[in-house]
Amino acid sequence: MPTARIVLGETMNLLALETSTDAGSIALWRDGGIVERACPSGEPTGTTHSQTLLPCILGLLAEADLGCADLDGIAFAAGPGAFTSLRVGCAIAQGLAFAHDLPLFPVGTLEAMALASGGERVLVALDARMGEIYFGAYVGGVAQAPLVVLPPEAITLPEGDDWLACGNALAAYPQLADRLQGRVTRCLPDLLPAAAAVARLAAPRLARGERIAAADAVPVYVRDKVALTVAERLAQGGRA
């Protein structure tokens, strides 16, 4: 059900969560300005998003002198990304939306990365581990094909030679960088998913009165396999 429309220039408080990778973050869109805070998990902290995300949210809201009841909506990075972390982000977004009757906005991880890159024609390559990458191509923020998760050598590259490439898979898989030679004019291998871009994509949707029911929010995994089997690890020279 659509909510009442909000003009972007008017007072609007939107919380955004990003848990696609260990480099988690949260952001608060407030009247067109964005405040972002890191909320990492994994090494070296030894913590998980399930431990850190809610305290980070409450801390950011306290800094802004806001409570959850003051929010107008919640956005979350729906994926693809790390399975468990995506579930945590989705679950916390759902819980807050249920508790406070707030609109909910899932945002594609790679779409948000394309926006954050600042490019017009963007190739996004996020390390999916297990020898594969999540890959998407965007022109003007519009996906040019369905997202895929494939080994770097199996990725079908789009036509053209003036792309910007971003994402940690560029450094993790040198063979991908080699394949992009001649097609890419700029690379951003250190660009990771961030909550500020999630907020920027969700804010116009909130202003238009869009929403999804909290019960309908689900992560976008793209891949349906979490880890390699013992045999697969051994075949790649790893340990059992």
mmCIF file of C-alpha atoms in Angstrom:
data_model
loop_
_atom_site.group_PDB
_atom_site.id
_atom_site.type_symbol
_atom_site.label_atom_id
_atom_site.label_comp_id
_atom_site.label_asym_id
_atom_site.label_seq_id
_atom_site.Cartn_x
_atom_site.Cartn_y
_atom_site.Cartn_z
ATOM 1 C CA MET A 1 0.000 0.000 0.000
ATOM 2 C CA PRO A 2 1.458 3.412 -0.951
ATOM 3 C CA THR A 3 2.243 5.840 1.842
ATOM 4 C CA ALA A 4 1.603 9.558 1.724
ATOM 5 C CA ARG A 5 3.952 11.334 -0.631
ATOM 6 C CA ILE A 6 6.880 13.264 0.808
ATOM 7 C CA VAL A 7 8.714 15.997 -1.083
ATOM 8 C CA LEU A 8 12.478 15.433 -0.996
ATOM 9 C CA GLY A 9 13.044 18.952 0.260
ATOM 10 C CA GLU A 10 10.732 18.434 3.225
ATOM 11 C CA THR A 11 11.642 16.831 6.556
ATOM 12 C CA MET A 12 12.362 13.165 5.953
ATOM 13 C CA ASN A 13 14.262 10.702 8.116
ATOM 14 C CA LEU A 14 15.380 7.542 6.350
ATOM 15 C CA LEU A 15 17.579 4.869 7.928
ATOM 16 C CA ALA A 16 19.716 2.722 5.594
ATOM 17 C CA LEU A 17 21.514 -0.537 6.441
ATOM 18 C CA GLU A 18 24.321 -2.167 4.450
ATOM 19 C CA THR A 19 25.501 -5.656 5.481
ATOM 20 C CA SER A 20 26.467 -7.238 2.159
ATOM 21 C CA THR A 21 30.102 -7.568 3.257
ATOM 22 C CA ASP A 22 32.096 -7.454 6.493
ATOM 23 C CA ALA A 23 32.568 -3.726 5.852
ATOM 24 C CA GLY A 24 29.052 -2.994 7.072
ATOM 25 C CA SER A 25 27.671 0.503 7.497
ATOM 26 C CA ILE A 26 24.541 2.414 8.383
ATOM 27 C CA ALA A 27 23.379 5.821 7.192
ATOM 28 C CA LEU A 28 20.738 8.365 8.083
ATOM 29 C CA TRP A 29 19.190 10.506 5.359
ATOM 30 C CA ARG A 30 17.846 13.595 7.105
ATOM 31 C CA ASP A 31 16.346 16.445 5.101
ATOM 32 C CA GLY A 32 18.607 15.667 2.140
ATOM 33 C CA GLY A 33 21.822 15.319 4.134
ATOM 34 C CA ILE A 34 23.433 11.959 4.883
ATOM 35 C CA VAL A 35 25.378 10.867 7.948
ATOM 36 C CA GLU A 36 27.097 7.490 7.591
ATOM 37 C CA ARG A 37 28.773 5.294 10.209
ATOM 38 C CA ALA A 38 30.904 2.170 9.770
ATOM 39 C CA CYS A 39 29.538 -0.971 11.374
ATOM 40 C CA PRO A 40 32.112 -3.655 10.510
ATOM 41 C CA SER A 41 32.145 -7.328 11.415
ATOM 42 C CA GLY A 42 34.645 -10.153 11.077
ATOM 43 C CA GLU A 43 38.374 -9.545 11.391
ATOM 44 C CA PRO A 44 39.932 -7.800 13.229
ATOM 45 C CA THR A 45 36.947 -7.110 15.488
ATOM 46 C CA GLY A 46 35.872 -10.749 15.802
ATOM 47 C CA THR A 47 32.228 -9.645 15.880
ATOM 48 C CA THR A 48 29.230 -10.305 13.643
ATOM 49 C CA HIS A 49 26.609 -7.986 12.196
ATOM 50 C CA SER A 50 24.067 -9.620 14.500
ATOM 51 C CA GLN A 51 26.101 -8.256 17.434
ATOM 52 C CA THR A 52 26.971 -4.801 16.102
ATOM 53 C CA LEU A 53 24.186 -3.615 13.818
ATOM 54 C CA LEU A 54 21.432 -2.720 16.288
ATOM 55 C CA PRO A 55 23.780 -0.906 18.711
ATOM 56 C CA CYS A 56 25.172 1.038 15.736
ATOM 57 C CA ILE A 57 21.656 2.018 14.694
ATOM 58 C CA LEU A 58 20.657 3.157 18.166
ATOM 59 C CA GLY A 59 23.896 5.096 18.509
ATOM 60 C CA LEU A 60 23.429 6.921 15.207
ATOM 61 C CA LEU A 61 19.831 7.806 16.030
ATOM 62 C CA ALA A 62 20.888 9.060 19.457
ATOM 63 C CA GLU A 63 23.522 11.292 17.816
ATOM 64 C CA ALA A 64 20.766 12.782 15.666
ATOM 65 C CA ASP A 65 18.444 13.116 18.689
ATOM 66 C CA LEU A 66 15.966 10.770 17.025
ATOM 67 C CA GLY A 67 14.185 7.591 17.997
ATOM 68 C CA CYS A 68 12.917 4.804 15.764
ATOM 69 C CA ALA A 69 9.455 6.356 15.959
ATOM 70 C CA ASP A 70 10.862 9.483 14.262
ATOM 71 C CA LEU A 71 11.850 7.579 11.142
ATOM 72 C CA ASP A 72 9.828 7.800 7.934
ATOM 73 C CA GLY A 73 11.265 4.638 6.380
ATOM 74 C CA ILE A 74 14.017 2.027 6.427
ATOM 75 C CA ALA A 75 16.160 0.889 3.499
ATOM 76 C CA PHE A 76 18.454 -2.121 3.443
ATOM 77 C CA ALA A 77 20.908 -3.631 1.014
ATOM 78 C CA ALA A 78 19.100 -6.737 -0.215
ATOM 79 C CA GLY A 79 22.112 -8.336 -1.902
ATOM 80 C CA PRO A 80 23.828 -10.106 -3.398
ATOM 81 C CA GLY A 81 26.505 -10.554 -0.757
ATOM 82 C CA ALA A 82 27.390 -12.671 2.258
ATOM 83 C CA PHE A 83 24.378 -14.865 3.025
ATOM 84 C CA THR A 84 24.322 -14.635 6.825
ATOM 85 C CA SER A 85 25.043 -10.902 6.877
ATOM 86 C CA LEU A 86 22.280 -10.206 4.354
ATOM 87 C CA ARG A 87 19.817 -12.154 6.489
ATOM 88 C CA VAL A 88 20.803 -10.138 9.559
ATOM 89 C CA GLY A 89 20.348 -6.810 7.762
ATOM 90 C CA CYS A 90 17.001 -7.875 6.319
ATOM 91 C CA ALA A 91 15.751 -9.239 9.650
ATOM 92 C CA ILE A 92 16.642 -6.104 11.602
ATOM 93 C CA ALA A 93 15.081 -3.881 8.932
ATOM 94 C CA GLN A 94 11.935 -6.030 9.040
ATOM 95 C CA GLY A 95 11.771 -5.961 12.829
ATOM 96 C CA LEU A 96 12.065 -2.185 13.026
ATOM 97 C CA ALA A 97 9.545 -1.738 10.204
ATOM 98 C CA PHE A 98 7.039 -4.057 11.900
ATOM 99 C CA ALA A 99 7.492 -2.458 15.313
ATOM 100 C CA HIS A 100 7.056 1.113 14.097
ATOM 101 C CA ASP A 101 4.816 0.612 11.029
ATOM 102 C CA LEU A 102 7.425 2.012 8.648
ATOM 103 C CA PRO A 103 7.818 1.683 4.876
ATOM 104 C CA LEU A 104 10.592 -0.729 3.882
ATOM 105 C CA PHE A 105 12.872 -0.399 0.837
ATOM 106 C CA PRO A 106 15.159 -3.189 -0.413
ATOM 107 C CA VAL A 107 18.010 -1.865 -2.579
ATOM 108 C CA GLY A 108 20.301 -3.927 -4.803
ATOM 109 C CA THR A 109 23.880 -4.078 -3.544
ATOM 110 C CA LEU A 110 25.471 -3.782 -6.983
ATOM 111 C CA GLU A 111 23.062 -1.017 -8.026
ATOM 112 C CA ALA A 112 24.141 0.984 -4.974
ATOM 113 C CA MET A 113 27.811 0.376 -5.789
ATOM 114 C CA ALA A 114 27.256 1.613 -9.334
ATOM 115 C CA LEU A 115 25.745 4.817 -7.949
ATOM 116 C CA ALA A 116 28.573 5.278 -5.445
ATOM 117 C CA SER A 117 31.170 4.938 -8.214
ATOM 118 C CA GLY A 118 29.982 8.179 -9.797
ATOM 119 C CA GLY A 119 30.203 6.663 -13.286
ATOM 120 C CA GLU A 120 27.647 6.654 -16.084
ATOM 121 C CA ARG A 121 28.664 3.275 -17.562
ATOM 122 C CA VAL A 122 29.689 1.013 -14.709
ATOM 123 C CA LEU A 123 30.790 -2.594 -14.354
ATOM 124 C CA VAL A 124 30.404 -3.823 -10.773
ATOM 125 C CA ALA A 125 32.383 -6.871 -9.665
ATOM 126 C CA LEU A 126 32.005 -8.005 -6.053
ATOM 127 C CA ASP A 127 33.977 -10.962 -4.706
ATOM 128 C CA ALA A 128 31.541 -13.844 -4.120
ATOM 129 C CA ARG A 129 34.330 -16.158 -2.920
ATOM 130 C CA MET A 130 34.507 -19.799 -3.990
ATOM 131 C CA GLY A 131 36.291 -18.601 -7.150
ATOM 132 C CA GLU A 132 33.319 -16.560 -8.365
ATOM 133 C CA ILE A 133 32.173 -12.950 -8.592
ATOM 134 C CA TYR A 134 28.851 -11.145 -8.512
ATOM 135 C CA PHE A 135 28.766 -9.103 -11.697
ATOM 136 C CA GLY A 136 26.481 -6.448 -13.126
ATOM 137 C CA ALA A 137 26.623 -3.747 -15.810
ATOM 138 C CA TYR A 138 24.807 -0.427 -15.382
ATOM 139 C CA VAL A 139 24.205 2.502 -17.707
ATOM 140 C CA GLY A 140 22.692 5.555 -16.077
ATOM 141 C CA GLY A 141 21.897 3.399 -13.058
ATOM 142 C CA VAL A 142 19.895 0.888 -15.107
ATOM 143 C CA ALA A 143 20.988 -2.758 -15.139
ATOM 144 C CA GLN A 144 21.803 -3.932 -18.654
ATOM 145 C CA ALA A 145 21.304 -7.633 -17.894
ATOM 146 C CA PRO A 146 20.358 -9.850 -14.940
ATOM 147 C CA LEU A 147 22.973 -10.125 -12.205
ATOM 148 C CA VAL A 148 25.163 -13.215 -12.383
ATOM 149 C CA VAL A 149 27.572 -15.092 -10.148
ATOM 150 C CA LEU A 150 30.260 -16.801 -12.202
ATOM 151 C CA PRO A 151 33.998 -17.452 -12.369
ATOM 152 C CA PRO A 152 35.822 -14.397 -13.784
ATOM 153 C CA GLU A 153 36.650 -16.197 -17.016
ATOM 154 C CA ALA A 154 32.973 -17.018 -17.636
ATOM 155 C CA ILE A 155 31.647 -13.463 -17.330
ATOM 156 C CA THR A 156 30.146 -12.067 -20.532
ATOM 157 C CA LEU A 157 31.456 -8.526 -20.912
ATOM 158 C CA PRO A 158 29.209 -5.854 -22.452
ATOM 159 C CA GLU A 159 30.131 -4.010 -25.616
ATOM 160 C CA GLY A 160 32.040 -0.756 -25.532
ATOM 161 C CA ASP A 161 35.387 0.492 -24.298
ATOM 162 C CA ASP A 162 34.516 3.367 -21.973
ATOM 163 C CA TRP A 163 33.393 1.587 -18.819
ATOM 164 C CA LEU A 164 34.252 2.347 -15.208
ATOM 165 C CA ALA A 165 34.890 -0.845 -13.223
ATOM 166 C CA CYS A 166 34.523 -1.068 -9.458
ATOM 167 C CA GLY A 167 34.467 -3.618 -6.677
ATOM 168 C CA ASN A 168 36.877 -5.772 -4.708
ATOM 169 C CA ALA A 169 36.800 -8.606 -7.260
ATOM 170 C CA LEU A 170 39.106 -6.514 -9.458
ATOM 171 C CA ALA A 171 41.916 -7.020 -6.945
ATOM 172 C CA ALA A 172 40.886 -10.512 -5.855
ATOM 173 C CA TYR A 173 40.881 -11.926 -9.402
ATOM 174 C CA PRO A 174 43.700 -10.586 -11.603
ATOM 175 C CA GLN A 175 42.324 -12.583 -14.526
ATOM 176 C CA LEU A 176 39.239 -10.379 -14.458
ATOM 177 C CA ALA A 177 41.344 -7.215 -14.553
ATOM 178 C CA ASP A 178 43.221 -8.687 -17.507
ATOM 179 C CA ARG A 179 39.974 -9.336 -19.371
ATOM 180 C CA LEU A 180 38.868 -5.737 -18.808
ATOM 181 C CA GLN A 181 41.978 -4.273 -20.413
ATOM 182 C CA GLY A 182 40.948 -2.028 -23.312
ATOM 183 C CA ARG A 183 37.334 -1.814 -22.176
ATOM 184 C CA VAL A 184 37.730 0.129 -18.943
ATOM 185 C CA THR A 185 38.932 3.717 -18.619
ATOM 186 C CA ARG A 186 38.965 3.773 -14.814
ATOM 187 C CA CYS A 187 39.036 1.189 -12.006
ATOM 188 C CA LEU A 188 37.943 1.520 -8.378
ATOM 189 C CA PRO A 189 39.050 -1.795 -6.816
ATOM 190 C CA ASP A 190 38.649 -0.502 -3.265
ATOM 191 C CA LEU A 191 34.996 0.471 -3.633
ATOM 192 C CA LEU A 192 32.779 -1.596 -1.315
ATOM 193 C CA PRO A 193 29.034 -1.478 -0.656
ATOM 194 C CA ALA A 194 28.046 1.456 1.566
ATOM 195 C CA ALA A 195 24.851 2.523 3.304
ATOM 196 C CA ALA A 196 24.976 6.112 2.013
ATOM 197 C CA ALA A 197 24.360 4.918 -1.549
ATOM 198 C CA VAL A 198 21.523 2.681 -0.333
ATOM 199 C CA ALA A 199 19.933 5.750 1.263
ATOM 200 C CA ARG A 200 20.369 7.816 -1.900
ATOM 201 C CA LEU A 201 18.544 5.207 -3.971
ATOM 202 C CA ALA A 202 15.750 4.658 -1.456
ATOM 203 C CA ALA A 203 14.992 8.313 -0.641
ATOM 204 C CA PRO A 204 13.181 9.096 -3.931
ATOM 205 C CA ARG A 205 11.110 5.935 -3.512
ATOM 206 C CA LEU A 206 10.061 7.047 -0.042
ATOM 207 C CA ALA A 207 9.212 10.499 -1.396
ATOM 208 C CA ARG A 208 7.010 8.890 -4.084
ATOM 209 C CA GLY A 209 5.094 6.982 -1.440
ATOM 210 C CA GLU A 210 6.340 3.544 -2.458
ATOM 211 C CA ARG A 211 6.797 0.710 0.024
ATOM 212 C CA ILE A 212 6.819 -3.045 0.405
ATOM 213 C CA ALA A 213 5.299 -4.967 3.272
ATOM 214 C CA ALA A 214 7.876 -5.960 5.856
ATOM 215 C CA ALA A 215 6.795 -9.590 5.533
ATOM 216 C CA ASP A 216 7.684 -9.516 1.826
ATOM 217 C CA ALA A 217 11.281 -8.365 2.314
ATOM 218 C CA VAL A 218 13.789 -11.062 1.364
ATOM 219 C CA PRO A 219 17.522 -11.066 0.613
ATOM 220 C CA VAL A 220 18.684 -11.478 -2.991
ATOM 221 C CA TYR A 221 21.280 -14.223 -2.952
ATOM 222 C CA VAL A 222 21.750 -14.872 -6.723
ATOM 223 C CA ARG A 223 23.777 -17.915 -5.696
ATOM 224 C CA ASP A 224 22.139 -20.820 -3.838
ATOM 225 C CA LYS A 225 25.336 -22.396 -2.515
ATOM 226 C CA VAL A 226 27.106 -21.155 0.608
ATOM 227 C CA ALA A 227 30.438 -22.989 0.560
ATOM 228 C CA LEU A 228 32.556 -25.448 -1.366
ATOM 229 C CA THR A 229 32.386 -29.117 -0.471
ATOM 230 C CA VAL A 230 35.466 -30.849 0.935
ATOM 231 C CA ALA A 231 36.073 -32.507 -2.447
ATOM 232 C CA GLU A 232 35.842 -29.154 -4.235
ATOM 233 C CA ARG A 233 38.292 -27.531 -1.818
ATOM 234 C CA LEU A 234 40.753 -30.390 -2.243
ATOM 235 C CA ALA A 235 40.441 -30.178 -6.024
ATOM 236 C CA GLN A 236 41.474 -26.517 -5.800
ATOM 237 C CA GLY A 237 44.485 -27.325 -3.641
ATOM 238 C CA GLY A 238 42.867 -26.418 -0.326
ATOM 239 C CA ARG A 239 42.506 -28.343 2.880
ATOM 240 C CA ALA A 240 39.744 -30.725 3.875
#
